[in-house]
Amino acid sequence: MTIFDNRLTFCRLKDRTPEEVFGKLRTPCYVIDEAMLKYDGEIIKKISDRTGAKFLLAQKCFSNFNLYPVLEPYLAGTEASGLYEARLGKEEMGNKEVHTFCGAFREDEFDEVLEYSDHIVFNSVGQLKKFGPKTKAAGKSVGLRLNPECSTQIGHAIYDPCSPGSRLGVTIDRFEEMGEETIALLDGIHFHTLCQQNSDDLAKTVAALEDKFGKYLHNLKWINFGGGHHVTREDYDIELLIKTIEHVRDTYDVQVYLEPGEGVVLNAGYMVSRVLDVFDNHDTHIAMLDCSAACHMPDVIECPYLPPLYQADLPGYSYRIRLGGPTCLAGDNIGYYNFEKPLKENDLLVFGDMALYTTVKNNTFNGMPLPSIYVMHDDYSIELITEFGYNDFKYRLGKIN
Ligand SMILES: *Cc1c(COP(=O)(O)O)cnc(C)c1O
């Protein structure tokens, strides 16, 4: 995965030192930046206002619901991956729309999913046949996820739902077998094929969708473009996105939805950490931090990617240090960075773009504590949202007497 280190990542910190801004916080911790959430929200709202497209927050990327009231004015609602996220969206995002897509819905949960959701998007013809009539009878909107078989991501099969043998989305051959009666159940269609991408890849995908499924798109109420749109990134081509939305909207007379996760919270969080120890292994300088890649920012290892680090890798900096976490996983490395001079115990380090896929994915492997979560308000005042302790580690492992 590519990193998009840009002017925006640390723009709120400007020339402030990490100690000035975050010095009083107990580390490691996540800090969600309210001003950057609003910055992202304003961009999204402008696109919505110009095109009529509705934006949803994909909660699997960011579920810190105490911040939903900040995002709520810019969004039409939430996207959920299943029961729990659907419920969270319903309960916390200002009574707005909830759209639920699940790889496979469970029979024993489906009624409850229906209760919380306005749109249900199925992943297969079988699931559409099984649950579609019930969904319609409940007055909810029925959708099907399509696979346009148009790979626009190179080198990341794990994030490419169009890769050969993909289990996500219905291909055209399956779609055409499904029969008119089942097609008639559809209020809309959904595709989600992008990840951290620009609008040129969306335009390509829409062209592939029309090429394969075009004749089926005219009797729908809505088309959902899924997520992966990096709309709030500095180099994102918003005009092409708008053209693409308008094209689909006008050609098929549909409501267009987009459900980015990253795009909604880009650059709106930090991981704040202190150095616990420094030493060398032959020529390699090492700093052991109190945060862990494996536990607190698992995408760093899973993707993998190098997270942006405040005031590191500046021109002329050449003291190269490998940063890693204190767990016993040999691969718990964050990466190599260039500093002006050696780090020392207790130095404060701030990683950027840490609102996305972090707090929703962290874990207590190695008995690592979960980091506290703070919010930084517009005026730089910082407030604790939640903190964790020993019981959060213990409860999920067994019955406590
Ligand atoms: C992951 C996902 C999203 C959000 O993706 P981002 O890359 O965070 O924008 C949206 N819709 C669906 C169905 C997803 O699985």
Coordinates of C-alpha atoms and ligand atoms in Angstrom, one line a residue:
M1 CA 0.0 0.0 0.0
T2 CA 1.2 3.4 -0.8
I3 CA 1.6 6.2 1.7
F4 CA 0.4 9.6 0.8
D5 CA 2.5 11.7 3.0
N6 CA 1.6 15.2 2.2
R7 CA 1.2 18.7 3.5
L8 CA -2.0 17.9 5.1
T9 CA -0.9 15.0 7.4
F10 CA 0.7 17.2 10.0
C11 CA -0.7 20.6 9.0
R12 CA -2.4 21.2 12.3
L13 CA 0.8 20.7 14.2
K14 CA 2.7 23.2 12.0
D15 CA 5.9 24.1 13.9
R16 CA 4.7 23.0 17.3
T17 CA 6.8 20.4 19.1
P18 CA 5.2 17.1 20.0
E19 CA 5.8 17.9 23.7
E20 CA 3.8 21.2 23.3
V21 CA 0.8 19.5 21.8
F22 CA 0.8 16.0 23.3
G23 CA 3.3 16.2 26.2
K24 CA 0.7 15.7 28.9
L25 CA -0.9 12.6 27.5
R26 CA -0.3 9.1 28.7
T27 CA 1.3 7.1 25.9
P28 CA 0.7 5.2 23.8
C29 CA -2.5 6.9 22.7
Y30 CA -4.6 7.8 19.6
V31 CA -5.6 11.4 19.2
I32 CA -8.5 12.1 16.8
D33 CA -8.2 15.6 15.3
E34 CA -11.6 17.2 15.2
A35 CA -10.5 20.0 12.9
M36 CA -9.3 17.6 10.3
L37 CA -12.5 15.6 10.4
K38 CA -14.3 18.8 9.6
Y39 CA -11.8 19.6 6.8
D40 CA -12.5 16.2 5.3
G41 CA -16.3 16.6 5.9
E42 CA -16.3 20.0 4.1
I43 CA -14.8 18.5 0.9
I44 CA -17.3 15.6 1.0
K45 CA -20.2 18.0 1.5
K46 CA -19.2 20.2 -1.5
I47 CA -19.2 17.1 -3.7
S48 CA -22.6 16.1 -2.3
D49 CA -24.1 19.6 -2.8
R50 CA -22.9 19.8 -6.4
T51 CA -24.0 16.3 -7.5
G52 CA -26.7 15.2 -5.2
A53 CA -24.6 12.1 -4.4
K54 CA -24.9 10.9 -0.9
F55 CA -21.9 9.9 1.2
L56 CA -21.9 7.3 3.9
L57 CA -19.1 6.6 6.5
A58 CA -17.8 3.0 6.1
Q59 CA -17.6 2.1 9.7
K60 CA -15.1 -0.7 9.3
C61 CA -12.5 2.0 8.8
F62 CA -13.5 4.2 11.7
S63 CA -16.1 3.5 14.4
N64 CA -15.2 6.0 17.1
F65 CA -18.8 6.9 17.6
N66 CA -18.2 9.8 20.0
L67 CA -16.9 11.7 17.0
Y68 CA -20.0 10.8 14.8
P69 CA -21.7 14.1 15.8
V70 CA -18.7 15.9 14.2
L71 CA -19.1 14.0 10.9
E72 CA -22.9 13.8 10.9
P73 CA -23.5 17.2 9.2
Y74 CA -21.5 16.1 6.1
L75 CA -22.9 12.7 5.6
A76 CA -26.1 10.9 4.7
G77 CA -25.4 8.0 7.1
T78 CA -23.2 5.0 7.6
E79 CA -22.2 1.8 5.8
A80 CA -22.1 -1.3 7.9
S81 CA -20.4 -4.7 7.4
G82 CA -22.9 -6.6 9.5
L83 CA -25.1 -6.6 12.6
Y84 CA -22.9 -4.7 15.1
E85 CA -21.9 -1.9 12.7
A86 CA -25.4 -1.6 11.5
R87 CA -26.6 -1.1 15.1
L88 CA -23.8 1.3 15.9
G89 CA -24.6 3.4 12.8
K90 CA -28.3 3.4 13.7
E91 CA -27.7 4.3 17.3
E92 CA -25.0 6.9 16.9
M93 CA -25.1 8.6 13.5
G94 CA -28.0 11.0 14.1
N95 CA -30.8 8.6 12.9
K96 CA -29.5 8.7 9.3
E97 CA -29.4 6.1 6.6
V98 CA -27.8 2.7 7.4
H99 CA -26.6 0.6 4.4
T100 CA -25.5 -2.9 5.3
F101 CA -23.3 -5.1 3.0
C102 CA -22.2 -8.4 4.3
G103 CA -20.2 -11.2 2.5
A104 CA -22.8 -13.6 3.8
F105 CA -25.7 -12.8 6.1
R106 CA -26.7 -15.3 8.9
E107 CA -30.3 -16.5 9.2
D108 CA -30.3 -16.1 13.0
E109 CA -29.3 -12.4 12.8
F110 CA -31.0 -11.2 9.7
D111 CA -34.2 -9.9 11.3
E112 CA -32.2 -7.7 13.6
V113 CA -30.0 -6.5 10.7
L114 CA -33.2 -5.6 8.9
E115 CA -34.4 -3.6 11.8
Y116 CA -31.3 -1.3 11.8
S117 CA -30.8 -1.1 8.1
D118 CA -32.4 1.0 5.3
H119 CA -30.5 -0.7 2.5
I120 CA -29.3 -4.3 2.4
V121 CA -26.7 -5.3 -0.2
F122 CA -26.2 -9.0 -0.9
N123 CA -23.0 -10.6 -2.1
S124 CA -24.5 -13.5 -4.1
V125 CA -27.5 -14.5 -6.1
G126 CA -28.2 -17.2 -3.5
Q127 CA -28.4 -14.7 -0.6
L128 CA -30.5 -12.3 -2.7
K129 CA -33.0 -15.1 -3.4
K130 CA -32.9 -16.2 0.3
F131 CA -33.3 -12.9 2.0
G132 CA -34.4 -10.5 -0.8
P133 CA -38.2 -11.1 -0.6
K134 CA -38.2 -10.6 3.2
T135 CA -36.1 -7.5 2.9
K136 CA -38.6 -6.0 0.4
A137 CA -41.6 -7.0 2.6
A138 CA -40.0 -5.1 5.5
G139 CA -40.0 -2.0 3.3
K140 CA -36.2 -1.9 3.0
S141 CA -34.2 -1.3 -0.2
V142 CA -32.6 -4.4 -1.8
G143 CA -29.2 -4.3 -3.5
L144 CA -26.7 -6.7 -5.0
R145 CA -22.9 -6.3 -5.1
L146 CA -21.6 -6.7 -8.6
N147 CA -18.1 -7.6 -9.7
P148 CA -17.3 -5.6 -12.8
E149 CA -14.1 -7.7 -13.2
C150 CA -12.0 -4.7 -13.7
S151 CA -8.8 -4.7 -11.6
T152 CA -7.4 -1.2 -11.2
Q153 CA -5.0 -2.0 -8.3
I154 CA -1.6 -3.4 -9.2
G155 CA 0.2 -5.5 -6.7
H156 CA -2.4 -5.7 -4.0
A157 CA -4.5 -8.8 -4.6
I158 CA -5.5 -8.7 -1.0
Y159 CA -7.4 -5.4 -1.6
D160 CA -8.6 -6.3 -5.1
P161 CA -12.1 -7.7 -5.1
C162 CA -11.8 -8.1 -8.9
S163 CA -8.9 -10.5 -8.7
P164 CA -9.4 -14.0 -10.2
G165 CA -11.4 -16.3 -7.9
S166 CA -12.7 -13.4 -5.8
R167 CA -15.5 -14.1 -3.4
L168 CA -16.8 -10.6 -3.5
G169 CA -19.5 -9.5 -5.9
V170 CA -21.6 -11.2 -8.6
T171 CA -20.0 -11.5 -12.0
I172 CA -22.0 -11.0 -15.2
D173 CA -22.4 -14.7 -16.0
R174 CA -23.9 -15.4 -12.6
F175 CA -26.1 -12.3 -12.9
E176 CA -27.5 -13.3 -16.3
E177 CA -28.4 -16.8 -15.0
M178 CA -30.5 -15.4 -12.2
G179 CA -33.8 -14.8 -14.0
E180 CA -36.2 -11.9 -14.3
E181 CA -38.1 -12.5 -11.2
T182 CA -34.9 -12.2 -9.1
I183 CA -33.6 -9.2 -11.0
A184 CA -37.0 -7.6 -10.3
L185 CA -36.2 -7.7 -6.6
L186 CA -33.4 -5.2 -7.1
D187 CA -33.7 -1.5 -6.1
G188 CA -30.1 -0.9 -6.6
I189 CA -26.6 -2.2 -7.3
H190 CA -23.3 -1.8 -5.5
F191 CA -19.7 -2.2 -6.4
H192 CA -16.6 -1.8 -4.3
T193 CA -13.4 -2.4 -6.1
L194 CA -11.1 0.5 -5.2
C195 CA -8.7 1.1 -2.3
Q196 CA -6.9 4.5 -1.8
Q197 CA -7.6 5.4 -5.4
N198 CA -8.2 8.4 -7.5
S199 CA -11.1 9.1 -9.7
D200 CA -9.5 8.0 -13.0
D201 CA -9.7 4.4 -11.6
L202 CA -13.3 5.0 -10.7
A203 CA -14.1 6.2 -14.2
K204 CA -12.4 3.1 -15.6
T205 CA -14.5 0.9 -13.3
V206 CA -17.7 2.6 -14.2
A207 CA -17.0 2.1 -17.9
A208 CA -16.4 -1.6 -17.2
L209 CA -19.6 -1.8 -15.2
E210 CA -21.6 -0.2 -18.0
D211 CA -20.0 -2.4 -20.6
K212 CA -21.0 -5.6 -18.8
F213 CA -24.1 -4.6 -16.9
G214 CA -25.3 -1.5 -18.7
K215 CA -28.6 -2.8 -19.9
Y216 CA -29.6 -3.8 -16.4
L217 CA -28.9 -0.4 -14.8
H218 CA -31.9 1.5 -16.1
N219 CA -34.7 0.3 -13.8
L220 CA -32.9 1.0 -10.5
K221 CA -33.4 3.5 -7.8
W222 CA -29.7 3.8 -6.8
I223 CA -26.1 2.8 -7.6
N224 CA -23.6 2.6 -4.8
F225 CA -19.9 3.2 -5.8
G226 CA -18.6 1.6 -2.6
G227 CA -15.4 2.9 -0.9
G228 CA -11.8 3.4 -1.7
H229 CA -12.2 6.9 -3.0
H230 CA -9.4 9.0 -1.6
V231 CA -11.5 12.2 -2.1
T232 CA -9.9 14.2 0.6
R233 CA -6.3 13.6 -0.6
E234 CA -4.6 16.7 -2.0
D235 CA -4.0 15.2 -5.5
Y236 CA -7.5 13.8 -5.8
D237 CA -9.3 14.8 -9.1
I238 CA -12.6 15.9 -7.7
E239 CA -13.8 17.3 -11.1
L240 CA -13.5 13.8 -12.7
L241 CA -15.4 12.3 -9.8
I242 CA -18.2 14.8 -10.2
K243 CA -18.3 14.1 -14.0
T244 CA -18.5 10.4 -13.3
I245 CA -21.3 10.8 -10.7
E246 CA -23.3 13.1 -13.0
H247 CA -22.9 10.7 -15.9
V248 CA -24.3 7.7 -13.9
R249 CA -26.9 9.9 -12.2
D250 CA -28.2 11.2 -15.6
T251 CA -27.8 8.1 -17.7
Y252 CA -29.7 5.8 -15.4
D253 CA -31.7 8.3 -13.4
V254 CA -30.5 6.9 -10.1
Q255 CA -29.4 8.2 -6.7
V256 CA -25.6 7.8 -6.4
Y257 CA -24.1 6.7 -3.1
L258 CA -20.4 6.6 -2.1
E259 CA -19.2 5.0 1.1
P260 CA -15.5 5.8 1.7
G261 CA -13.9 5.0 5.0
E262 CA -10.4 6.4 4.6
G263 CA -11.6 9.4 2.6
V264 CA -13.9 10.5 5.5
V265 CA -11.2 10.5 8.1
L266 CA -8.0 11.0 6.1
N267 CA -5.2 12.7 8.1
A268 CA -7.5 13.1 11.1
G269 CA -5.6 11.1 13.7
Y270 CA -2.3 10.6 15.4
M271 CA -0.6 7.8 17.2
V272 CA 1.5 9.3 20.0
S273 CA 4.2 7.2 21.5
R274 CA 7.4 7.5 23.6
V275 CA 10.8 5.9 23.3
L276 CA 11.4 3.2 25.9
D277 CA 14.9 2.1 24.9
V278 CA 17.6 2.7 22.3
F279 CA 20.4 0.4 21.3
D280 CA 22.4 -0.8 18.3
N281 CA 22.5 -4.2 16.5
H282 CA 25.8 -3.9 14.6
D283 CA 25.1 -1.0 12.2
T284 CA 21.4 -0.7 12.8
H285 CA 20.2 1.9 15.3
I286 CA 17.1 0.7 17.1
A287 CA 14.5 2.5 19.1
M288 CA 11.9 0.5 21.1
L289 CA 8.7 2.4 21.4
D290 CA 5.7 2.0 23.8
C291 CA 3.4 1.5 20.8
S292 CA 3.4 -1.7 18.7
A293 CA 2.8 -2.0 14.9
A294 CA 1.3 -5.5 15.5
C295 CA -1.1 -4.4 18.2
H296 CA -1.9 -0.8 17.6
M297 CA -1.5 -0.2 13.8
P298 CA -1.7 -3.7 12.3
D299 CA -2.0 -2.4 8.7
V300 CA 1.6 -1.2 8.9
I301 CA 2.5 -5.0 8.9
E302 CA -0.5 -6.3 7.0
C303 CA -0.4 -4.0 4.0
P304 CA 2.5 -3.2 4.6
Y305 CA 3.2 0.5 4.7
L306 CA 5.4 3.1 6.4
P307 CA 3.3 5.5 8.4
P308 CA 4.3 9.2 8.2
L309 CA 6.2 10.4 11.3
Y310 CA 6.2 14.0 12.4
Q311 CA 9.5 15.9 12.0
A312 CA 11.3 12.8 10.7
D313 CA 12.9 12.4 7.2
L314 CA 13.4 16.1 6.9
P315 CA 16.0 17.4 4.4
G316 CA 19.5 16.9 5.7
Y317 CA 18.4 14.3 8.4
S318 CA 20.6 11.3 8.1
Y319 CA 20.6 9.5 11.4
R320 CA 18.7 6.4 10.4
I321 CA 16.8 4.5 13.1
R322 CA 14.7 1.4 13.0
L323 CA 11.5 1.9 15.1
G324 CA 9.6 -1.0 16.5
G325 CA 7.3 -2.1 19.3
P326 CA 8.1 -3.8 22.6
T327 CA 6.3 -7.1 21.8
C328 CA 8.2 -10.4 21.2
L329 CA 7.1 -10.6 17.6
A330 CA 10.3 -10.3 15.5
G331 CA 8.4 -8.5 12.8
D332 CA 6.9 -5.9 15.1
N333 CA 8.7 -3.2 13.2
I334 CA 7.2 0.1 12.2
G335 CA 10.1 1.0 9.8
Y336 CA 13.2 3.0 9.2
Y337 CA 13.2 6.8 9.6
N338 CA 15.9 9.5 9.3
F339 CA 16.4 11.8 12.3
E340 CA 18.6 14.8 12.9
K341 CA 20.3 13.1 15.9
P342 CA 20.0 9.9 18.0
L343 CA 16.7 9.4 19.8
K344 CA 16.8 9.0 23.6
E345 CA 14.6 7.4 26.2
N346 CA 11.3 9.2 26.7
D347 CA 11.4 11.2 23.3
L348 CA 7.9 11.7 22.0
L349 CA 7.0 10.5 18.5
V350 CA 3.9 11.3 16.5
F351 CA 2.7 9.1 13.7
G352 CA 0.2 10.6 11.2
D353 CA -2.9 9.5 9.4
M354 CA -3.8 7.2 12.3
A355 CA -7.6 7.6 12.5
L356 CA -8.2 4.9 9.9
Y357 CA -8.1 1.2 10.4
T358 CA -6.3 1.5 13.8
T359 CA -8.8 1.8 16.7
V360 CA -11.1 -0.6 14.9
K361 CA -8.3 -3.2 14.4
N362 CA -6.1 -3.1 17.5
N363 CA -5.6 -6.0 19.8
T364 CA -4.1 -7.1 23.1
F365 CA -1.6 -9.6 21.7
N366 CA 1.4 -10.1 24.0
G367 CA -0.8 -8.6 26.8
M368 CA -0.3 -5.2 25.3
P369 CA -2.6 -2.6 26.7
L370 CA -5.0 -0.9 24.3
P371 CA -4.0 2.7 23.8
S372 CA -6.3 5.5 25.2
I373 CA -8.3 7.5 22.7
Y374 CA -8.4 11.3 22.9
V375 CA -9.9 14.0 20.8
M376 CA -8.1 17.2 19.9
H377 CA -10.6 20.1 19.5
D378 CA -10.2 23.0 17.1
D379 CA -8.5 25.1 19.8
Y380 CA -5.9 22.3 20.5
S381 CA -7.5 21.4 23.8
I382 CA -7.4 17.6 24.3
E383 CA -10.0 15.5 25.9
L384 CA -10.0 11.9 26.9
I385 CA -12.6 9.8 25.1
T386 CA -11.9 6.4 26.6
E387 CA -9.1 4.4 28.3
F388 CA -8.5 0.8 28.9
G389 CA -6.9 -1.5 31.4
Y390 CA -6.2 -5.0 32.5
N391 CA -9.8 -6.1 32.4
D392 CA -10.1 -5.2 28.7
F393 CA -7.3 -7.7 28.1
K394 CA -8.8 -10.4 30.4
Y395 CA -12.5 -10.2 29.7
R396 CA -12.2 -11.4 26.1
L397 CA -10.1 -14.4 27.0
G398 CA -12.3 -16.0 29.6
K399 CA -14.9 -16.0 32.3
I400 CA -13.9 -13.8 35.3
N401 CA -15.3 -15.0 38.6
Ligands
LIG1 C1 -13.9 -1.4 3.1 C2 -15.2 -1.0 2.5 C3 -15.5 0.4 2.3 C4 -14.5 1.5 2.7 O1 -13.3 1.4 2.0 P1 -12.2 2.5 2.2 O2 -11.0 2.0 1.5 O3 -11.9 2.7 3.7 O4 -12.7 3.8 1.6 C5 -16.7 0.7 1.7 N1 -17.6 -0.3 1.3 C6 -17.3 -1.6 1.5 C7 -18.3 -2.6 1.1 C8 -16.1 -2.0 2.0 O5 -15.9 -3.3 2.2

